[in-house]
Short mmCIF file of C-alpha atoms and ligand atoms in Angstrom, two decimals:
data_model
loop_
_atom_site.label_atom_id
_atom_site.label_comp_id
_atom_site.label_asym_id
_atom_site.label_seq_id
_atom_site.Cartn_x
_atom_site.Cartn_y
_atom_site.Cartn_z
CA UNK A 1 14.98 -16.59 21.13
CA UNK A 2 18.80 -16.76 21.31
CA UNK A 3 19.43 -15.56 17.79
CA UNK A 4 21.50 -12.64 17.14
CA UNK A 5 19.65 -9.61 16.12
CA UNK A 6 19.32 -9.20 12.25
CA UNK A 7 19.58 -5.51 12.23
CA UNK A 8 22.03 -3.33 14.00
CA UNK A 9 20.50 -0.46 15.78
CA UNK A 10 23.64 1.38 16.79
CA UNK A 11 23.12 4.95 15.59
CA UNK A 12 26.72 5.88 16.08
CA UNK A 13 28.52 6.01 12.79
CA UNK A 14 32.19 4.97 12.62
CA UNK A 15 34.49 6.38 9.96
CA UNK A 16 35.30 2.84 8.88
CA UNK A 17 31.67 1.76 8.37
CA UNK A 18 30.66 0.69 4.91
CA UNK A 19 27.10 1.31 3.96
CA UNK A 20 25.08 -0.07 0.95
CA UNK A 21 21.68 0.58 -0.36
CA UNK A 22 19.35 -1.81 1.39
CA UNK A 23 18.63 -4.65 -1.04
CA UNK A 24 14.83 -4.09 -0.73
CA UNK A 25 15.35 -0.66 -2.14
CA UNK A 26 15.82 0.18 -5.90
CA UNK A 27 17.92 3.36 -6.33
CA UNK A 28 17.97 4.78 -9.78
CA UNK A 29 17.62 7.80 -11.96
CA UNK A 30 14.04 8.53 -13.02
CA UNK A 31 13.75 10.66 -16.12
CA UNK A 32 10.21 11.64 -15.60
CA UNK A 33 11.09 13.25 -12.26
CA UNK A 34 14.52 14.49 -13.33
CA UNK A 35 15.90 13.10 -10.15
CA UNK A 36 17.18 10.00 -8.52
CA UNK A 37 14.42 7.98 -6.67
CA UNK A 38 14.33 5.25 -4.16
CA UNK A 39 11.64 2.64 -4.86
CA UNK A 40 10.62 0.32 -2.06
CA UNK A 41 7.70 -1.80 -1.06
CA UNK A 42 4.68 0.51 -1.43
CA UNK A 43 6.74 3.64 -1.45
CA UNK A 44 8.66 6.11 -3.51
CA UNK A 45 11.14 8.77 -2.37
CA UNK A 46 12.58 11.48 -4.68
CA UNK A 47 15.97 12.42 -3.65
CA UNK A 48 17.70 15.73 -3.88
CA UNK A 49 21.08 15.88 -5.71
CA UNK A 50 23.03 15.87 -2.56
CA UNK A 51 21.47 12.69 -1.25
CA UNK A 52 21.80 11.06 -4.63
CA UNK A 53 25.53 11.91 -4.80
CA UNK A 54 26.16 10.31 -1.37
CA UNK A 55 23.96 7.29 -2.02
CA UNK A 56 25.86 6.52 -5.21
CA UNK A 57 28.89 6.08 -3.20
CA UNK A 58 27.24 3.75 -0.72
CA UNK A 59 28.36 0.66 -2.52
CA UNK A 60 29.16 -1.51 0.50
CA UNK A 61 32.83 -1.18 -0.26
CA UNK A 62 33.79 2.51 0.50
CA UNK A 63 34.08 3.53 4.12
CA UNK A 64 32.58 6.70 5.39
CA UNK A 65 36.09 8.33 5.31
CA UNK A 66 36.48 7.39 1.70
CA UNK A 67 33.03 8.78 0.74
CA UNK A 68 33.92 12.04 2.38
CA UNK A 69 37.33 12.11 0.68
CA UNK A 70 35.76 11.57 -2.77
CA UNK A 71 33.27 14.34 -2.28
CA UNK A 72 35.95 16.72 -1.23
CA UNK A 73 37.63 15.95 -4.49
CA UNK A 74 34.52 16.93 -6.43
CA UNK A 75 33.90 20.24 -4.80
CA UNK A 76 35.98 23.24 -4.20
CA UNK A 77 37.22 22.87 -0.62
CA UNK A 78 39.78 25.68 -0.54
CA UNK A 79 37.54 27.10 2.09
CA UNK A 80 37.92 24.93 5.24
CA UNK A 81 34.30 25.66 6.20
CA UNK A 82 33.00 23.84 3.11
CA UNK A 83 35.20 20.92 3.93
CA UNK A 84 33.89 20.44 7.45
CA UNK A 85 30.27 21.10 6.12
CA UNK A 86 30.64 18.25 3.75
CA UNK A 87 31.98 16.10 6.45
CA UNK A 88 29.20 16.91 8.76
CA UNK A 89 26.52 16.53 5.94
CA UNK A 90 27.76 13.09 5.05
CA UNK A 91 27.57 11.91 8.62
CA UNK A 92 24.04 13.44 8.94
CA UNK A 93 22.83 11.92 5.85
CA UNK A 94 24.11 8.46 6.62
CA UNK A 95 22.52 8.63 9.97
CA UNK A 96 19.04 9.74 8.72
CA UNK A 97 19.11 7.39 5.78
CA UNK A 98 20.14 4.46 7.83
CA UNK A 99 17.40 5.30 10.37
CA UNK A 100 14.93 5.32 7.59
CA UNK A 101 16.02 1.98 6.40
CA UNK A 102 17.43 3.08 3.06
CA UNK A 103 20.84 1.64 3.75
CA UNK A 104 22.45 -1.05 5.82
CA UNK A 105 25.91 -1.69 7.20
CA UNK A 106 28.03 -4.21 5.26
CA UNK B 1 25.23 19.46 -5.15
CA UNK B 2 25.14 23.02 -4.01
CA UNK B 3 28.52 24.44 -3.73
CA UNK B 4 28.11 25.60 -0.27
CA UNK B 5 27.81 22.10 1.20
CA UNK B 6 24.97 19.73 1.99
CA UNK B 7 21.37 20.48 2.54
CA UNK B 8 19.73 19.35 5.62
CA UNK B 9 16.79 17.79 4.12
CA UNK B 10 17.47 15.06 1.57
CA UNK B 11 14.00 14.21 0.46
CA UNK B 12 12.11 16.20 -2.14
CA UNK B 13 8.46 16.29 -1.91
CA UNK B 14 7.08 13.97 -4.46
CA UNK B 15 3.62 15.09 -5.47
CA UNK B 16 2.40 13.57 -8.57
CA UNK B 17 2.83 16.76 -10.52
CA UNK B 18 -0.19 15.43 -12.40
CA UNK B 19 1.32 12.00 -12.90
CA UNK B 20 -0.28 8.74 -12.16
CA UNK B 21 2.52 7.39 -10.01
CA UNK B 22 0.73 4.28 -8.89
CA UNK B 23 -0.88 1.75 -11.05
CA UNK B 24 -3.03 -0.86 -9.49
CA UNK B 25 -3.91 -3.59 -11.94
CA UNK B 26 -6.65 -5.84 -10.78
CA UNK B 27 -5.73 -8.76 -13.07
CA UNK B 28 -8.78 -10.83 -12.42
CA UNK B 29 -11.58 -11.18 -9.88
CA UNK B 30 -11.21 -14.86 -9.75
CA UNK B 31 -9.98 -16.12 -6.40
CA UNK B 32 -10.02 -19.41 -4.53
CA UNK B 33 -10.79 -17.62 -1.25
CA UNK B 34 -14.03 -16.27 0.01
CA UNK B 35 -13.17 -13.52 2.45
CA UNK B 36 -16.19 -11.59 3.81
CA UNK B 37 -14.26 -8.22 3.66
CA UNK B 38 -13.47 -8.60 -0.02
CA UNK B 39 -13.59 -5.34 -1.80
CA UNK B 40 -14.38 -6.79 -5.19
CA UNK B 41 -17.82 -5.96 -6.63
CA UNK B 42 -20.76 -7.86 -5.31
CA UNK B 43 -21.23 -9.17 -8.87
CA UNK B 44 -17.61 -10.18 -9.29
CA UNK B 45 -18.67 -13.38 -10.84
CA UNK B 46 -20.17 -11.56 -13.84
CA UNK B 47 -16.80 -10.13 -15.08
CA UNK B 48 -15.74 -12.92 -17.41
CA UNK B 49 -14.23 -10.85 -20.11
CA UNK B 50 -10.70 -10.06 -18.64
CA UNK B 51 -8.13 -8.03 -20.51
CA UNK B 52 -5.72 -10.07 -22.58
CA UNK B 53 -1.92 -10.21 -21.98
CA UNK B 54 -1.26 -7.74 -24.67
CA UNK B 55 -3.84 -5.26 -23.17
CA UNK B 56 -2.10 -5.28 -19.78
CA UNK B 57 1.33 -4.92 -21.46
CA UNK B 58 0.02 -1.82 -23.39
CA UNK B 59 -1.43 -0.32 -20.18
CA UNK B 60 1.96 -0.84 -18.50
CA UNK B 61 3.77 0.76 -21.32
CA UNK B 62 1.45 3.72 -21.49
CA UNK B 63 1.63 4.10 -17.64
CA UNK B 64 5.46 4.22 -17.76
CA UNK B 65 5.34 6.84 -20.50
CA UNK B 66 3.22 8.94 -18.16
CA UNK B 67 5.69 8.49 -15.27
CA UNK B 68 4.23 5.73 -13.23
CA UNK B 69 6.71 4.17 -10.88
CA UNK B 70 4.93 1.49 -8.85
CA UNK B 71 2.82 -1.10 -10.11
CA UNK B 72 0.64 -3.42 -7.95
CA UNK B 73 -0.70 -6.80 -9.30
CA UNK B 74 -3.86 -7.61 -7.38
CA UNK B 75 -7.30 -9.03 -7.84
CA UNK B 76 -9.02 -11.25 -6.93
CA UNK B 77 -6.04 -13.53 -6.81
CA UNK B 78 -3.41 -12.36 -9.34
CA UNK B 79 -1.80 -15.97 -9.36
CA UNK B 80 -5.04 -17.17 -11.12
CA UNK B 81 -3.75 -15.52 -14.23
CA UNK B 82 -1.68 -17.81 -16.40
CA UNK B 83 0.31 -14.88 -17.68
CA UNK B 84 1.31 -13.41 -14.39
CA UNK B 85 5.03 -14.19 -14.96
CA UNK B 86 5.04 -12.68 -18.35
CA UNK B 87 3.14 -9.54 -17.26
CA UNK B 88 5.53 -9.14 -14.27
CA UNK B 89 8.56 -9.51 -16.57
CA UNK B 90 7.34 -6.77 -18.91
CA UNK B 91 6.52 -4.41 -16.04
CA UNK B 92 9.97 -5.03 -14.51
CA UNK B 93 11.64 -4.35 -17.88
CA UNK B 94 9.79 -1.08 -18.23
CA UNK B 95 11.33 0.03 -14.89
CA UNK B 96 8.51 -0.35 -12.47
CA UNK B 97 8.83 -1.33 -8.87
CA UNK B 98 6.64 -4.46 -8.97
CA UNK B 99 4.42 -5.60 -6.08
CA UNK B 100 2.30 -8.71 -6.06
CA UNK B 101 -0.58 -8.62 -3.81
CA UNK B 102 -1.65 -12.33 -3.07
CA UNK B 103 -3.45 -14.59 -0.79
CA UNK B 104 -0.71 -17.20 -1.28
CA UNK B 105 -2.80 -19.94 -2.66
CA UNK B 106 -1.22 -21.10 -5.86
CA UNK B 107 2.04 -19.33 -5.31
CA UNK B 108 4.21 -22.38 -5.31
CA UNK B 109 7.98 -22.31 -4.99
CA UNK B 110 8.37 -22.85 -8.67
CA UNK B 111 6.18 -19.96 -9.48
CA UNK B 112 8.11 -17.75 -6.98
CA UNK B 113 11.33 -18.68 -8.60
CA UNK B 114 9.95 -17.81 -12.02
CA UNK B 115 8.62 -14.49 -10.61
CA UNK B 116 12.00 -13.65 -9.06
CA UNK B 117 13.62 -14.35 -12.37
CA UNK B 118 11.03 -12.04 -13.96
CA UNK B 119 12.22 -9.25 -11.80
CA UNK B 120 9.34 -9.10 -9.11
CA UNK B 121 10.42 -6.76 -6.32
CA UNK B 122 8.09 -7.50 -3.53
CA UNK B 123 5.15 -9.64 -2.42
CA UNK B 124 2.40 -8.75 -0.09
CA UNK B 125 0.99 -11.92 1.44
CA UNK B 126 -2.24 -11.83 3.34
CA UNK B 127 -2.72 -13.85 6.37
CA UNK B 128 -5.70 -13.63 8.78
CA UNK B 129 -4.79 -15.31 11.90
CA UNK B 130 -2.03 -17.32 13.76
CA UNK B 131 -4.58 -20.02 14.30
CA UNK B 132 -5.32 -22.35 11.28
CA UNK B 133 -8.86 -22.87 12.32
CA UNK B 134 -9.54 -19.16 12.45
CA UNK B 135 -7.63 -18.33 9.15
CA UNK B 136 -9.58 -21.07 7.35
CA UNK B 137 -12.86 -20.01 8.70
CA UNK B 138 -12.23 -16.34 7.87
CA UNK B 139 -11.23 -17.10 4.20
CA UNK B 140 -13.63 -19.93 3.72
CA UNK B 141 -10.95 -22.39 2.56
CA UNK B 142 -8.09 -24.53 3.83
CA UNK B 143 -5.45 -21.97 3.20
CA UNK B 144 -3.57 -21.49 6.49
CA UNK B 145 -0.78 -23.96 6.12
CA UNK B 146 -0.16 -22.93 2.44
CA UNK B 147 0.06 -19.35 3.46
CA UNK B 148 2.61 -20.15 6.09
CA UNK B 149 4.58 -22.28 3.76
CA UNK B 150 4.50 -19.39 1.06
CA UNK B 151 5.88 -16.93 3.71
CA UNK B 152 8.85 -19.25 4.28
CA UNK B 153 9.37 -19.62 0.55
CA UNK B 154 9.31 -15.97 0.03
CA UNK B 155 12.08 -15.40 2.64
CA UNK B 156 14.06 -18.33 1.23
CA UNK B 157 14.11 -16.61 -2.09
CA UNK B 158 15.33 -13.32 -0.67
CA UNK B 159 12.23 -11.30 -1.28
CA UNK B 160 11.19 -8.88 1.38
CA UNK B 161 8.30 -10.37 3.17
CA UNK B 162 5.31 -8.11 3.67
CA UNK B 163 2.56 -9.57 5.59
CA UNK B 164 -0.94 -8.05 5.35
CA UNK B 165 -3.27 -8.87 8.22
CA UNK B 166 -6.78 -7.52 8.04
CA UNK B 167 -7.94 -6.32 11.41
CA UNK B 168 -11.42 -7.70 12.20
CA UNK B 169 -13.47 -8.21 15.31
CA UNK B 170 -13.06 -11.97 15.41
CA UNK B 171 -9.27 -11.99 15.22
CA UNK B 172 -8.12 -8.73 16.66
CA UNK B 173 -7.86 -10.19 20.16
CA UNK B 174 -5.08 -12.50 18.87
CA UNK B 175 -2.95 -9.50 18.14
CA UNK B 176 -0.14 -10.72 20.51
CA UNK B 177 -0.14 -14.14 18.91
CA UNK B 178 -0.31 -12.77 15.38
CA UNK B 179 2.69 -10.54 16.10
CA UNK B 180 4.66 -13.52 17.33
CA UNK B 181 3.75 -15.45 14.26
CA UNK B 182 4.99 -12.60 12.07
CA UNK B 183 8.20 -12.34 13.91
CA UNK B 184 8.69 -16.19 13.71
CA UNK B 185 8.40 -16.11 9.80
CA UNK B 186 10.75 -13.12 9.90
CA UNK B 187 8.46 -10.70 8.18
CA UNK B 188 10.14 -7.49 7.16
CA UNK B 189 6.98 -5.52 7.03
CA UNK B 190 3.58 -6.04 8.69
CA UNK B 191 0.57 -4.18 7.53
CA UNK B 192 -2.07 -4.49 10.15
CA UNK B 193 -4.66 -3.24 7.77
CA UNK B 194 -7.95 -1.71 8.47
CA UNK B 195 -10.80 -3.22 6.53
CA UNK B 196 -12.44 -0.62 4.26
CA UNK B 197 -16.16 -1.05 4.45
CA UNK B 198 -17.25 -1.31 0.78
CA UNK B 199 -18.94 -4.12 -1.10
CA UNK B 200 -18.67 -7.42 0.74
CA UNK B 201 -17.03 -5.71 3.76
CA UNK B 202 -20.07 -3.44 4.14
CA UNK B 203 -22.54 -6.42 3.98
CA UNK B 204 -20.50 -7.81 6.87
CA UNK B 205 -19.59 -4.58 8.66
CA UNK B 206 -21.50 -5.39 11.98
CA UNK B 207 -19.54 -8.65 12.26
CA UNK B 208 -16.16 -7.34 11.21
CA UNK B 209 -15.92 -3.82 12.90
CA UNK B 210 -13.84 -4.20 16.11
CA UNK B 211 -15.07 -2.37 19.21
CA UNK B 212 -13.20 0.65 20.44
CA UNK B 213 -11.69 -1.20 23.30
CA UNK B 214 -10.39 -3.93 21.01
CA UNK B 215 -8.67 -1.32 18.85
CA UNK B 216 -7.10 0.34 21.84
CA UNK B 217 -5.76 -2.86 23.24
CA UNK B 218 -4.36 -3.91 19.79
CA UNK B 219 -2.69 -0.60 19.40
CA UNK B 220 -1.01 -0.92 22.69
CA UNK B 221 0.41 -4.20 21.76
CA UNK B 222 1.52 -2.98 18.43
CA UNK B 223 3.31 0.00 20.00
CA UNK B 224 5.11 -2.42 22.36
CA UNK B 225 6.19 -4.70 19.35
CA UNK B 226 7.45 -1.61 17.45
CA UNK B 227 9.57 -0.63 20.32
CA UNK B 228 11.03 -4.13 20.75
CA UNK B 229 11.56 -4.98 17.09
CA UNK B 230 12.67 -1.64 15.72
CA UNK B 231 13.74 -2.02 12.10
CA UNK B 232 13.69 -5.80 12.21
CA UNK B 233 9.93 -5.63 11.30
CA UNK B 234 8.27 -2.37 10.22
CA UNK B 235 4.79 -2.34 11.42
CA UNK B 236 2.07 -0.23 9.78
CA UNK B 237 -1.05 0.27 11.80
CA UNK B 238 -3.50 3.14 11.46
CA UNK B 239 -6.59 3.36 13.55
CA UNK B 240 -9.59 2.31 11.59
CA UNK B 241 -11.19 5.44 9.98
CA UNK B 242 -14.48 4.67 11.71
CA UNK B 243 -12.84 5.28 14.96
CA UNK B 244 -10.97 8.34 13.90
CA UNK B 245 -12.04 12.00 14.11
CA UNK B 246 -10.88 13.01 10.77
CA UNK B 247 -11.28 10.92 7.50
CA UNK B 248 -8.34 9.65 5.57
CA UNK B 249 -7.03 11.55 2.52
CA UNK B 250 -8.35 8.93 0.12
CA UNK B 251 -5.85 7.96 -2.46
CA UNK B 252 -4.22 11.51 -1.90
CA UNK B 253 -7.15 12.86 -3.74
CA UNK B 254 -9.27 11.75 -6.65
CA UNK B 255 -7.20 11.35 -9.81
CA UNK B 256 -4.11 12.72 -7.97
CA UNK B 257 -1.53 9.94 -8.15
CA UNK B 258 -3.46 6.71 -8.32
CA UNK B 259 -4.90 4.76 -11.23
CA UNK B 260 -6.70 1.38 -10.89
CA UNK B 261 -7.62 -0.83 -13.86
CA UNK B 262 -10.26 -3.55 -13.24
CA UNK B 263 -10.09 -6.96 -14.83
CA UNK B 264 -12.41 -5.81 -17.65
CA UNK B 265 -10.31 -2.73 -18.50
CA UNK B 266 -12.42 -0.13 -16.46
CA UNK B 267 -10.16 2.66 -15.30
CA UNK B 268 -10.81 4.19 -12.01
CA UNK B 269 -9.26 6.62 -9.48
CA UNK B 270 -9.45 3.96 -6.83
CA UNK B 271 -10.44 0.33 -6.53
CA UNK B 272 -13.88 1.13 -5.18
CA UNK B 273 -14.90 4.00 -7.34
CA UNK B 274 -17.38 1.82 -9.35
CA UNK B 275 -19.63 2.05 -6.28
CA UNK B 276 -20.61 5.57 -7.62
CA UNK B 277 -23.19 4.38 -10.12
CA UNK B 278 -23.68 7.75 -11.80
CA UNK B 279 -20.05 7.91 -13.14
CA UNK B 280 -19.30 6.49 -16.45
CA UNK B 281 -15.73 5.22 -16.06
CA UNK B 282 -13.66 4.91 -19.25
CA UNK B 283 -12.11 1.70 -20.42
CA UNK B 284 -8.54 1.11 -21.56
CA UNK B 285 -10.21 -0.97 -24.35
CA UNK B 286 -11.45 2.34 -25.87
CA UNK B 287 -8.90 4.93 -24.78
CA UNK B 288 -5.28 5.20 -24.04
CA UNK B 289 -4.19 6.01 -20.54
CA UNK B 290 -3.12 9.54 -21.30
CA UNK B 291 -6.67 10.39 -22.42
CA UNK B 292 -8.14 8.58 -19.47
CA UNK B 293 -6.00 10.41 -16.92
CA UNK B 294 -5.91 13.86 -18.43
CA UNK B 295 -9.13 14.22 -20.48
CA UNK B 296 -11.84 11.89 -19.34
CA UNK B 297 -14.67 13.53 -17.35
CA UNK B 298 -14.59 10.79 -14.71
CA UNK B 299 -11.03 11.45 -13.54
CA UNK B 300 -11.39 15.26 -13.36
CA UNK B 301 -14.75 15.00 -11.53
CA UNK B 302 -13.37 15.39 -8.00
CA UNK B 303 -9.93 16.66 -8.69
CA UNK B 304 -8.88 19.64 -6.75
CA UNK B 305 -11.52 21.15 -4.40
CA UNK B 306 -13.93 22.93 -6.56
CA UNK B 307 -16.61 20.26 -6.10
CA UNK B 308 -16.54 20.45 -2.24
CA UNK B 309 -19.61 21.41 -0.29
CA UNK B 310 -19.79 22.66 3.26
CA UNK B 311 -18.33 21.89 5.83
CA UNK B 312 -15.31 20.90 3.73
CA UNK B 313 -15.37 23.98 1.47
CA UNK B 314 -14.41 26.37 4.27
CA UNK B 315 -12.38 23.94 6.36
CA UNK B 316 -8.76 24.37 7.13
CA UNK B 317 -8.14 20.77 6.88
CA UNK B 318 -9.31 20.24 3.35
CA UNK B 319 -5.86 20.10 1.76
CA UNK B 320 -4.71 17.36 4.17
CA UNK B 321 -7.71 15.17 4.03
CA UNK B 322 -9.32 16.21 0.77
CA UNK B 323 -12.55 15.84 2.51
CA UNK B 324 -12.18 12.03 2.87
CA UNK B 325 -13.32 9.36 0.57
CA UNK B 326 -15.83 10.04 -2.31
CA UNK B 327 -16.83 6.36 -2.34
CA UNK B 328 -17.60 6.30 1.38
CA UNK B 329 -19.48 9.62 1.24
CA UNK B 330 -21.60 8.25 -1.80
CA UNK B 331 -22.19 4.79 -0.20
CA UNK B 332 -23.20 6.20 3.23
CA UNK B 333 -25.00 9.40 2.25
CA UNK B 334 -26.01 8.97 -1.43
CA UNK B 335 -23.96 11.88 -2.60
CA UNK B 336 -20.34 11.58 -3.40
CA UNK B 337 -19.79 15.41 -2.97
CA UNK B 338 -20.79 15.17 0.71
CA UNK B 339 -18.22 15.31 3.42
CA UNK B 340 -17.09 11.81 4.26
CA UNK B 341 -19.30 10.90 7.22
CA UNK B 342 -16.19 9.59 9.13
CA UNK B 343 -15.45 13.40 9.78
CA UNK B 344 -16.93 14.61 13.03
CA UNK B 345 -18.03 17.70 11.24
CA UNK B 346 -20.11 15.85 8.74
CA UNK B 347 -23.87 16.25 9.17
CA UNK B 348 -24.10 12.50 8.48
CA UNK B 349 -21.51 11.53 11.21
CA UNK B 350 -24.21 9.75 13.26
CA UNK B 351 -24.14 6.89 10.73
CA UNK B 352 -20.64 6.15 11.82
CA UNK B 353 -21.41 6.66 15.49
CA UNK B 354 -24.30 4.30 15.27
CA UNK B 355 -22.10 1.66 13.60
CA UNK B 356 -19.50 2.00 16.36
CA UNK B 357 -22.13 1.82 19.05
CA UNK B 358 -23.46 -1.38 17.47
CA UNK B 359 -19.99 -2.83 17.53
CA UNK B 360 -19.49 -1.81 21.27
CA UNK B 361 -22.83 -3.12 22.44
CA UNK B 362 -22.51 -6.09 24.84
CA UNK B 363 -24.55 -9.15 24.34
CA UNK B 364 -25.01 -8.50 20.57
CA UNK B 365 -26.18 -11.39 18.46
CA UNK B 366 -23.48 -12.24 15.98
CA UNK B 367 -24.64 -13.18 12.45
CA UNK B 368 -22.72 -15.55 10.18
CA UNK B 369 -20.53 -13.90 7.56
CA UNK B 370 -21.81 -13.38 4.04
CA UNK B 371 -18.84 -15.06 2.35
CA UNK B 372 -17.70 -13.86 -1.06
CA UNK B 373 -18.95 -16.71 -3.07
CA UNK B 374 -20.65 -17.09 -6.42
CA UNK B 375 -23.69 -18.50 -4.59
CA UNK B 376 -23.95 -15.44 -2.33
CA UNK B 377 -23.49 -13.19 -5.39
CA UNK B 378 -26.42 -14.79 -7.25
CA UNK B 379 -28.49 -14.84 -3.97
CA UNK B 380 -27.87 -11.06 -3.63
CA UNK B 381 -28.98 -10.56 -7.28
CA UNK B 382 -32.14 -12.48 -6.72
CA UNK B 383 -33.23 -10.67 -3.55
CA UNK B 384 -32.52 -7.31 -5.09
CA UNK B 385 -34.51 -8.26 -8.24
CA UNK B 386 -37.38 -9.37 -5.93
CA UNK B 387 -37.54 -5.89 -4.25
S1 LIG C 1 -10.21 -10.39 -0.21
FE1 LIG C 1 -10.14 -12.59 -0.12
S2 LIG C 1 -11.70 -13.32 -1.58
FE2 LIG C 1 -11.23 -11.08 -2.02
S3 LIG C 1 -9.75 -11.20 -3.57
FE3 LIG C 1 -8.57 -11.07 -1.67
S4 LIG C 1 -8.13 -13.16 -1.06
FE4 LIG C 1 -9.77 -13.17 -2.64
S1 LIG C 2 -14.92 19.04 7.04
FE1 LIG C 2 -14.10 18.13 5.30
S2 LIG C 2 -12.07 19.05 5.06
FE2 LIG C 2 -12.66 19.48 7.21
S3 LIG C 2 -11.95 17.79 8.40
FE3 LIG C 2 -13.96 17.22 7.76
S4 LIG C 2 -13.73 16.05 5.83
FE4 LIG C 2 -11.82 17.16 6.25
#
């Protein structure tokens, strides 16, 4: 088949990449779990606050850099260590969540 | 977010915390197909008194109040219900992730559009083979072309396409071609599902159970396809429990996260539980879901592990596999508290070994399937009355 592949498999994340929640997934707050959840065909994932914070910013519009900047605005990053931890954490999360199929590149 | 940065692990373990997270609604046992592995009761034709639309909506509401997140509409063929769109719309409004489990017959493009409008999230379409002659033989109806058309329509409307292919002796050697077909219709998920040997499937077990070699070969092809397709098509395939050393943790445990409602309103911890004749299952016609889940004797019967006997009681594995399936234990050993005979430690494990040996025997004489038909159901009643 000469068709271009539907899904990109490149694990490398570029600062300019834009991610969105995969359209097969429903991402929302669930009161009974007091947490954000991801619902998908035959499955449920309960997210911790960190994951939910990042996923909320995955709107297909914001770039990875923008997501990191926004999170740095929310948290006290006077300590440069925290700033770099946030950056590393966002990359790690985007990698994992993309590998799991929760998100896709715009 | 914790002040000190980001946690490594972004998933929180979701145990039910005592909530029925999954609702499986068997809307009807009516079905235009006649699959010989059908898990509907052998007397499916006697369940004429189905719950009303209002009953189903009430069940959905009560389920949500208790924290249910996923609902599956199944059957029989759920498309046989005239109110399927209405029920789906209610479920969706309540906040469920809605799954439709269908054989595809009667799921026209118009119906699909209406379901999309109603908020349906996903459709699991069963398909039995890549070869029309084989599919039609296996389901006892001219259904293949409709199924393929439905698969295309599902994609066209932007639904995720989950194909559900039951693995059976007669079709498993087509695994390569079946995988090609799934790729061709651009399936997003493929569940190469194991037949669970209850009810009609148990009657036909000798004809359906694949041999060990067949399973091994299919698994190789599937691993190859997984590698090649990656995320393009997610393939679920688990080795049939008959061929496994340990049993499966049936429904994550009895009354743990799963709640099934049969067409007549009977509430059960799994779709097969009615097999256990001694248990008096409550009905949503008489009780609300909260009572059924939290208070009814039937649902607490095999919760936890107090009910376990040896070898499970003192086994390290009991939290992982909850001693297997109560229905399978009951059906094959006569006592639901026995260890699932699939387990190599079960004193009844020879039952499974004999079934596998029979499947592996060369030169065995195949018998025709007992199809899931009204006629077969009444024949079965007659022969058991004559005993
Ligand atoms: S297994 Fe076959 S016969 Fe039984 S309900 Fe499903 S489609 Fe119908
Ligand atoms: S003995 Fe019971 S608990 Fe242990 S592995 Fe077998 S079924 Fe599971």
